[in-house]
Structures are given as C-alpha cells and as structure tokens.
Amino acid sequence: QKRIKLLDLKPGDLLDYYDTLYARGLSGNTVLHYHVLLRKALEEAHLRELIPINPANSIPRPRKGQFVANCYTPEECQRLLIAIKGDPLELPILLSVLYGLRRSEVLGLKWGTIDYARNTITISHSVVTASVDGHCQTVCQDKLKRKSSFRSLPLTPMIVDILRETAEMRYG
C-alpha cells in the first residue's frame, strides 16, 4: 500500500491502483466507478489549485466489463417450478422464469396492468431499493429505466388461472 502525496500523484500511480483492484477480483464496472470518483475528486483539487493538472485525465477510462448472464437450463427451470408449487412466492418466480422479468419489474407489477380481455400484462412500473439520506429505502417508480423496458406481454392460460386464483385469495 503506497502513500503518495497529492502533488506527487502521477497517471501511472492511478493505473497501478486500478491493476490492484482488478487483481482483487473487482469487475471492470466497479473499477470504472472508482475511476469516475477519483477523476472528479482530482478535478476539484485542480480547480482549487492544489495540483497543477488532473492525472486522471491522462489515462484511458477503465472499460466496463461485458455482462454475461447465468441462465437456468430448461431442466433447472422445470425443477424450480415444481419446487415452488403452492409457495407464496410461486407467482413472482413463475413470472420471472416465464417472461424473463427482472426482480424490480415483478415487484412493480400492479393488478391494473393486467388486461384479461386482451390476455396481456403490461410492464410499466418498478420497485427498487435506493439510498435516501443515507438510509436504504424501497422506491416505487412509475417509469422504467429504458423506454424499451416498457412492454406488454401475452398471458398464457396457466398464468391467467394463477393470477385469478391469487386475486381471489387476496380480495375474495
């Protein structure tokens, strides 16, 4: 662990630091976040005339890592669906497996987005956790991250039956 004075910090020192982060097993995305924070802090130091130049401006941004999804095989999905039969989480897990919904999208589903006449369900809300004033809170969002995330999906007869059973149990 090097101790380098701010005035003595060189671009190579930052590159060495990023290499240690990669060596610890951090992802490219995490290293990129560190770079963005460091660059902003060093830019502030430069604006306050604490350093003559921002050394982070002299090096390339670390590359984001390519996300590789780890999907269940059809056999694993089948075993999962058998295992959750009758469980209170059956419906959200079933929707995730069959439609590829994200957790935030499943949590954001509303009964009003189900159109039984057209046999569709519309993904238009999400629920995420976020830090608000230093506290972790659940946040409901009436818009999705991307426009392409807003979509209507066809309901299968099996899903319609499960949705109706769930609504009947909940609301009588």
CSV table of C-alpha atoms in Angstrom, one decimal:
chain,number,residue,atom,x,y,z
A,1,GLN,CA,0.0,0.0,0.0
A,2,LYS,CA,1.7,3.2,-1.2
A,3,ARG,CA,1.3,6.5,0.4
A,4,ILE,CA,1.6,9.2,-2.2
A,5,LYS,CA,1.2,12.9,-1.6
A,6,LEU,CA,-1.5,14.6,-3.8
A,7,LEU,CA,1.1,16.7,-5.5
A,8,ASP,CA,3.2,13.7,-6.4
A,9,LEU,CA,0.4,11.6,-7.8
A,10,LYS,CA,1.1,10.5,-11.4
A,11,PRO,CA,-1.1,8.8,-14.0
A,12,GLY,CA,1.0,5.6,-13.6
A,13,ASP,CA,0.1,5.6,-9.9
A,14,LEU,CA,-3.6,5.5,-10.8
A,15,LEU,CA,-3.0,2.7,-13.4
A,16,ASP,CA,-1.2,0.7,-10.7
A,17,TYR,CA,-4.1,1.2,-8.3
A,18,TYR,CA,-6.6,0.0,-10.9
A,19,ASP,CA,-4.4,-3.0,-11.5
A,20,THR,CA,-4.6,-3.9,-7.8
A,21,LEU,CA,-8.3,-3.5,-7.9
A,22,TYR,CA,-8.5,-5.9,-10.8
A,23,ALA,CA,-6.1,-8.3,-9.0
A,24,ARG,CA,-8.5,-8.3,-6.0
A,25,GLY,CA,-11.2,-9.6,-8.4
A,26,LEU,CA,-13.3,-6.4,-8.8
A,27,SER,CA,-15.2,-6.1,-12.0
A,28,GLY,CA,-14.5,-3.5,-14.8
A,29,ASN,CA,-17.7,-1.7,-13.8
A,30,THR,CA,-16.5,-1.3,-10.2
A,31,VAL,CA,-13.1,-0.1,-11.3
A,32,LEU,CA,-14.8,2.4,-13.7
A,33,HIS,CA,-16.9,3.7,-10.7
A,34,TYR,CA,-13.6,4.2,-8.7
A,35,HIS,CA,-12.1,6.0,-11.7
A,36,VAL,CA,-15.1,8.3,-12.1
A,37,LEU,CA,-15.0,9.2,-8.4
A,38,LEU,CA,-11.2,9.7,-8.4
A,39,ARG,CA,-11.3,11.8,-11.5
A,40,LYS,CA,-14.0,14.1,-10.0
A,41,ALA,CA,-12.1,14.5,-6.8
A,42,LEU,CA,-8.8,15.2,-8.6
A,43,GLU,CA,-10.6,17.7,-10.9
A,44,GLU,CA,-11.9,19.5,-7.7
A,45,ALA,CA,-8.3,19.6,-6.4
A,46,HIS,CA,-7.1,21.0,-9.7
A,47,LEU,CA,-9.8,23.7,-9.7
A,48,ARG,CA,-8.8,24.6,-6.1
A,49,GLU,CA,-5.2,24.9,-7.4
A,50,LEU,CA,-4.0,22.1,-5.1
A,51,ILE,CA,-2.5,20.3,-8.1
A,52,PRO,CA,-1.3,21.7,-11.5
A,53,ILE,CA,-3.1,19.0,-13.6
A,54,ASN,CA,-5.6,16.2,-13.1
A,55,PRO,CA,-3.6,13.0,-13.6
A,56,ALA,CA,-6.8,11.0,-14.2
A,57,ASN,CA,-7.3,13.0,-17.4
A,58,SER,CA,-4.1,11.5,-18.9
A,59,ILE,CA,-5.2,7.8,-18.7
A,60,PRO,CA,-7.9,6.0,-20.6
A,61,ARG,CA,-11.2,5.2,-18.7
A,62,PRO,CA,-11.3,1.6,-17.5
A,63,ARG,CA,-13.6,-0.5,-19.7
A,64,LYS,CA,-16.9,-1.8,-18.4
A,65,GLY,CA,-17.0,-5.5,-18.2
A,66,GLN,CA,-19.3,-7.4,-20.6
A,67,PHE,CA,-22.2,-8.7,-18.6
A,68,VAL,CA,-22.6,-12.5,-19.0
A,69,ALA,CA,-26.0,-13.8,-17.8
A,70,ASN,CA,-26.0,-17.0,-16.0
A,71,CYS,CA,-29.3,-18.6,-17.0
A,72,TYR,CA,-31.1,-21.7,-15.8
A,73,THR,CA,-31.3,-24.6,-18.1
A,74,PRO,CA,-34.8,-25.7,-19.1
A,75,GLU,CA,-34.4,-28.7,-16.7
A,76,GLU,CA,-33.4,-26.4,-13.9
A,77,CYS,CA,-36.4,-24.2,-14.6
A,78,GLN,CA,-38.7,-27.2,-14.5
A,79,ARG,CA,-37.3,-28.4,-11.1
A,80,LEU,CA,-37.6,-24.8,-9.7
A,81,LEU,CA,-41.3,-24.6,-10.8
A,82,ILE,CA,-42.0,-27.9,-9.3
A,83,ALA,CA,-40.3,-27.0,-6.0
A,84,ILE,CA,-42.2,-23.7,-5.6
A,85,LYS,CA,-45.6,-25.1,-6.3
A,86,GLY,CA,-48.0,-23.7,-3.7
A,87,ASP,CA,-45.4,-21.4,-2.2
A,88,PRO,CA,-46.4,-17.8,-1.6
A,89,LEU,CA,-43.6,-16.8,-4.0
A,90,GLU,CA,-44.8,-19.1,-6.8
A,91,LEU,CA,-46.4,-16.3,-8.8
A,92,PRO,CA,-43.5,-13.8,-8.8
A,93,ILE,CA,-41.0,-16.6,-9.5
A,94,LEU,CA,-43.2,-18.0,-12.3
A,95,LEU,CA,-43.5,-14.6,-13.9
A,96,SER,CA,-39.7,-14.2,-13.7
A,97,VAL,CA,-39.0,-17.6,-15.2
A,98,LEU,CA,-41.6,-17.5,-18.0
A,99,TYR,CA,-41.2,-13.8,-19.0
A,100,GLY,CA,-37.6,-13.1,-18.1
A,101,LEU,CA,-38.7,-10.2,-15.8
A,102,ARG,CA,-36.3,-8.5,-13.5
A,103,ARG,CA,-36.9,-8.5,-9.8
A,104,SER,CA,-37.7,-4.8,-9.8
A,105,GLU,CA,-40.3,-5.4,-12.6
A,106,VAL,CA,-42.0,-8.2,-10.8
A,107,LEU,CA,-42.2,-6.1,-7.6
A,108,GLY,CA,-43.6,-3.2,-9.7
A,109,LEU,CA,-46.5,-5.2,-11.2
A,110,LYS,CA,-49.9,-3.8,-10.5
A,111,TRP,CA,-53.2,-5.6,-10.8
A,112,GLY,CA,-54.4,-2.8,-13.1
A,113,THR,CA,-51.8,-3.6,-15.7
A,114,ILE,CA,-53.5,-7.0,-16.4
A,115,ASP,CA,-55.8,-6.9,-19.3
A,116,TYR,CA,-57.8,-10.1,-19.3
A,117,ALA,CA,-59.8,-9.1,-22.4
A,118,ARG,CA,-56.6,-8.9,-24.5
A,119,ASN,CA,-54.7,-11.5,-22.4
A,120,THR,CA,-51.8,-9.2,-21.8
A,121,ILE,CA,-49.8,-7.9,-18.8
A,122,THR,CA,-48.0,-4.5,-19.2
A,123,ILE,CA,-44.6,-3.9,-17.6
A,124,SER,CA,-44.7,-0.2,-16.7
A,125,HIS,CA,-43.5,0.2,-13.1
A,126,SER,CA,-40.6,-1.0,-11.0
A,127,VAL,CA,-39.7,-1.2,-7.4
A,128,VAL,CA,-36.0,-0.7,-6.3
A,129,THR,CA,-34.1,-0.1,-3.2
A,130,ALA,CA,-32.1,3.2,-3.0
A,131,SER,CA,-30.2,5.2,-0.5
A,132,VAL,CA,-32.2,8.2,0.6
A,133,ASP,CA,-30.5,10.5,3.1
A,134,GLY,CA,-28.1,7.6,4.0
A,135,HIS,CA,-30.9,5.1,4.6
A,136,CYS,CA,-31.9,2.2,2.4
A,137,GLN,CA,-35.5,2.6,1.3
A,138,THR,CA,-37.9,1.0,-1.1
A,139,VAL,CA,-38.7,3.3,-4.0
A,140,CYS,CA,-41.6,2.8,-6.4
A,141,GLN,CA,-41.0,4.2,-9.9
A,142,ASP,CA,-43.7,5.0,-12.4
A,143,LYS,CA,-41.2,4.8,-15.2
A,144,LEU,CA,-38.7,2.2,-16.2
A,145,LYS,CA,-35.0,2.5,-16.7
A,146,ARG,CA,-35.3,2.4,-20.5
A,147,LYS,CA,-38.2,3.1,-22.9
A,148,SER,CA,-37.7,-0.4,-24.3
A,149,SER,CA,-38.4,-1.9,-20.8
A,150,PHE,CA,-42.0,-0.7,-21.1
A,151,ARG,CA,-43.8,-3.6,-22.8
A,152,SER,CA,-46.9,-5.7,-22.9
A,153,LEU,CA,-46.6,-9.4,-22.8
A,154,PRO,CA,-49.1,-12.1,-23.7
A,155,LEU,CA,-50.7,-14.1,-20.8
A,156,THR,CA,-50.8,-17.8,-21.1
A,157,PRO,CA,-53.9,-19.7,-19.9
A,158,MET,CA,-51.9,-21.1,-17.0
A,159,ILE,CA,-50.8,-17.6,-15.9
A,160,VAL,CA,-54.3,-16.3,-16.2
A,161,ASP,CA,-55.5,-19.1,-13.9
A,162,ILE,CA,-52.8,-18.4,-11.3
A,163,LEU,CA,-53.5,-14.7,-11.4
A,164,ARG,CA,-57.2,-15.2,-10.9
A,165,GLU,CA,-56.6,-17.7,-8.1
A,166,THR,CA,-54.2,-15.2,-6.4
A,167,ALA,CA,-56.6,-12.3,-6.8
A,168,GLU,CA,-59.5,-14.4,-5.4
A,169,MET,CA,-57.4,-15.4,-2.4
A,170,ARG,CA,-56.4,-11.8,-1.7
A,171,TYR,CA,-59.5,-9.9,-2.5
A,172,GLY,CA,-62.2,-12.5,-2.2
